[in-house]
Amino acid sequence: SQTIHQWPATLVQPVGSPLSLECTVEGTSNPNLYWYRQAAGRGLQLLFYSIGIGQISSEVPQNLSASRPQDRQFILSSKKLLLSDSGFYLCARRKGFSENTEAFFGQGTRLTVV
Amino acid sequence: AQTVTQSQPEMSVQEAETVTLSCTYDTSESDYYLFWYKQPPSRQMILVIRQEAYKQQNATENRFSVNFQKAAKSFSLKISDSQLGDAAMYFCAYKGGGATNKLIFGTGTLLAVQP
């Protein structure tokens, strides 16, 4: 199973409030994990990816951060949300040992910053 | 840096007809992988088809096939005998070979299927 659990499904937060989105995955150990953001009418923007515990690569400088405290847990955080942080956030995983495997995605979290 | 470009924000096709979605990419790598994903209204991302750059033969999956032109850095998706259930956002994606783990997506093409 490559099941990915994301929660919450929907979130409305005021500007300046903190954020914590959690993603947990099942299946093979040491997966590659990703956080993407999909803004309205736009494609998927890669925010962070991780190849292992504590290993985070950031693709876009912004007020978001990511952490991987456990092998199958990937967390997206912010200390102070901006209006521009609104969007649809997707967590994804790939099998770490095979290069051509596709990514599996979670159901996503729709974040609205008001 | 690698980039993926989908120049068609929206496309429309009649049911049972054929449609081709375009994708171009830019990379200096010789070994990489390309994917097409489908995102229906449920927002769940679904893999449609994949292509390894080292393979000259175009990948096919039932009604879905690709036209992979490595020299032109082009990777188009052809959907034959279009069905109402094909209506979705389609994303082209690139992943580099070797130790590269980034998976980069294009901006997507919204496909409408007319009955």
XYZ file of C-alpha atoms in Angstrom:
229
model
C 0.000 0.000 0.000
C 1.174 3.495 -0.863
C -1.555 5.237 1.095
C -0.930 8.828 2.092
C -2.861 10.462 4.907
C -3.219 14.216 4.933
C -5.129 16.293 7.410
C -7.042 18.402 7.751
C -8.899 18.328 4.444
C -9.997 21.928 4.760
C -8.603 24.746 6.854
C -9.454 28.423 7.253
C -6.881 30.453 9.124
C -6.490 34.177 9.831
C -3.513 36.112 8.548
C -0.629 35.941 10.999
C -1.690 32.681 12.583
C 0.564 29.583 12.647
C 0.106 26.560 10.418
C 0.832 22.882 10.746
C -0.167 20.400 8.057
C 0.667 16.785 8.624
C 1.287 14.012 6.140
C 1.885 10.388 7.039
C 2.539 7.607 4.566
C 2.279 3.850 4.504
C 4.286 1.358 2.520
C 7.992 1.005 1.885
C 10.434 2.630 4.242
C 12.638 5.602 3.408
C 10.337 7.099 0.790
C 11.022 10.378 -0.973
C 8.397 12.829 0.293
C 7.201 16.057 -1.287
C 5.039 19.068 -0.462
C 3.379 20.822 -3.398
C 1.105 23.849 -3.520
C -1.521 24.299 -6.184
C -2.813 27.857 -6.337
C -6.146 28.524 -8.018
C -5.829 28.089 -11.790
C -2.153 27.227 -11.592
C 0.017 24.154 -11.660
C 1.785 22.328 -8.903
C 4.609 24.252 -7.303
C 7.213 22.137 -5.543
C 7.799 23.576 -2.072
C 9.912 20.995 -0.248
C 11.195 17.495 -0.718
C 12.876 15.062 1.623
C 14.975 11.980 0.969
C 15.197 10.936 4.611
C 14.614 11.802 8.257
C 15.754 15.331 8.996
C 16.742 15.923 5.352
C 14.773 18.757 3.780
C 15.374 20.546 0.504
C 13.605 23.851 -0.031
C 12.666 24.903 -3.533
C 10.996 28.233 -2.947
C 12.108 30.783 -0.322
C 9.066 31.833 1.667
C 7.602 31.850 5.123
C 6.876 28.122 5.038
C 9.076 25.391 6.475
C 9.033 21.604 6.479
C 10.231 18.926 8.841
C 10.534 15.165 8.763
C 10.723 13.924 12.340
C 10.004 10.313 11.416
C 10.549 8.178 8.335
C 6.900 8.283 7.309
C 5.923 11.724 8.609
C 6.283 15.011 6.760
C 5.071 18.279 8.256
C 4.520 21.657 6.610
C 4.570 24.643 8.950
C 4.419 28.392 9.124
C 4.861 30.746 12.049
C 2.757 33.508 10.465
C 0.475 32.896 7.517
C 0.130 35.356 4.647
C -2.847 35.798 2.342
C -0.685 34.482 -0.490
C -0.320 31.167 1.338
C -3.862 30.238 0.367
C -4.025 27.237 -1.920
C -4.347 23.507 -2.203
C -1.488 21.643 -0.535
C -0.573 18.166 -1.671
C 1.758 15.686 -0.046
C 3.338 13.071 -2.286
C 5.679 10.131 -1.972
C 7.918 8.114 -4.230
C 9.678 4.841 -3.555
C 13.205 5.814 -2.715
C 14.992 2.906 -4.324
C 13.634 3.023 -7.850
C 14.268 6.028 -10.045
C 11.394 5.755 -12.464
C 8.583 5.197 -10.037
C 5.808 7.680 -10.091
C 4.610 9.791 -7.212
C 1.541 8.924 -5.177
C -0.468 11.824 -3.831
C -2.590 12.428 -0.778
C -6.080 13.897 -0.915
C -4.761 17.379 -0.232
C -5.569 20.204 2.177
C -7.403 23.288 1.008
C -6.055 26.227 2.975
C -7.792 29.586 2.943
C -6.067 32.451 4.695
C -8.473 35.246 5.602
C 17.232 24.343 -13.657
C 14.688 22.074 -15.231
C 11.384 23.512 -16.376
C 8.185 22.016 -17.742
C 5.887 24.026 -20.008
C 2.307 23.270 -20.948
C 1.208 25.928 -23.415
C -2.471 24.944 -23.590
C -4.344 26.120 -20.478
C -7.595 24.600 -21.773
C -8.602 22.100 -24.436
C -11.902 20.656 -25.580
C -12.703 17.436 -27.416
C -15.845 15.689 -28.592
C -16.636 12.343 -27.074
C -15.056 9.477 -29.073
C -12.631 11.857 -30.784
C -8.865 12.153 -30.313
C -7.055 14.996 -28.576
C -3.373 15.785 -28.085
C -2.033 17.705 -25.113
C 1.355 19.385 -25.486
C 4.291 19.465 -23.104
C 7.827 20.708 -23.543
C 10.639 20.656 -21.046
C 14.087 22.042 -20.632
C 16.969 20.089 -19.148
C 20.670 19.505 -19.582
C 20.416 15.950 -18.323
C 20.454 12.969 -20.652
C 18.819 10.542 -18.239
C 15.387 11.462 -16.911
C 11.761 10.391 -16.647
C 8.551 11.968 -17.835
C 5.015 11.488 -16.578
C 1.482 12.555 -17.330
C -0.886 12.892 -14.387
C -4.619 13.393 -14.357
C -6.413 15.423 -11.701
C -10.218 15.017 -11.847
C -12.589 17.274 -9.883
C -11.948 15.134 -6.811
C -8.406 16.660 -6.859
C -6.839 13.194 -6.500
C -3.728 12.959 -8.683
C -3.653 9.850 -10.844
C -0.752 8.638 -12.954
C -1.737 8.236 -16.595
C 1.487 7.214 -18.286
C 5.269 7.346 -17.890
C 8.237 7.442 -20.258
C 11.897 6.726 -19.615
C 14.133 9.026 -21.653
C 16.483 6.215 -22.605
C 13.657 4.346 -24.319
C 13.033 5.331 -27.923
C 9.679 3.574 -28.080
C 6.720 5.729 -27.132
C 4.794 4.536 -24.093
C 1.161 3.471 -24.447
C -1.523 2.654 -21.889
C -4.794 1.594 -23.489
C -6.303 4.776 -25.008
C -3.402 6.916 -23.855
C -0.140 7.242 -25.749
C 2.730 9.680 -25.881
C 4.815 11.213 -28.630
C 8.253 11.550 -27.061
C 10.677 13.627 -29.102
C 13.883 13.717 -27.069
C 15.838 16.036 -29.358
C 12.975 18.520 -29.404
C 12.342 18.011 -25.669
C 8.706 17.409 -26.362
C 6.356 14.973 -24.608
C 2.770 15.167 -25.845
C -0.136 13.032 -24.647
C -2.675 11.625 -27.088
C -6.046 10.485 -25.817
C -7.960 8.355 -28.290
C -11.688 7.622 -28.213
C -12.196 10.308 -25.571
C -14.686 9.537 -22.822
C -16.606 11.805 -20.491
C -14.529 10.472 -17.611
C -11.382 11.825 -19.253
C -12.430 15.360 -18.362
C -9.825 16.593 -15.893
C -6.732 18.702 -15.432
C -3.703 17.025 -16.975
C -0.191 17.682 -15.722
C 3.092 16.869 -17.378
C 5.936 16.098 -14.952
C 9.694 15.665 -15.115
C 12.053 13.814 -12.847
C 15.800 13.783 -13.325
C 17.813 10.583 -13.261
C 20.410 9.405 -10.805
C 20.441 11.048 -7.419
C 18.072 13.808 -8.502
C 14.828 13.472 -6.622
C 12.915 16.574 -7.642
C 9.650 15.972 -9.439
C 8.668 19.084 -11.398
C 5.230 19.733 -12.841
C 3.891 21.938 -15.592
C 0.997 24.345 -15.099
C -1.569 21.909 -16.421
C -4.130 21.675 -19.224
C -7.816 21.579 -18.382
C -9.527 19.112 -20.725
C -13.256 19.292 -21.343
C -15.054 16.422 -23.086
C -18.225 17.372 -24.937
C -20.975 14.743 -25.266
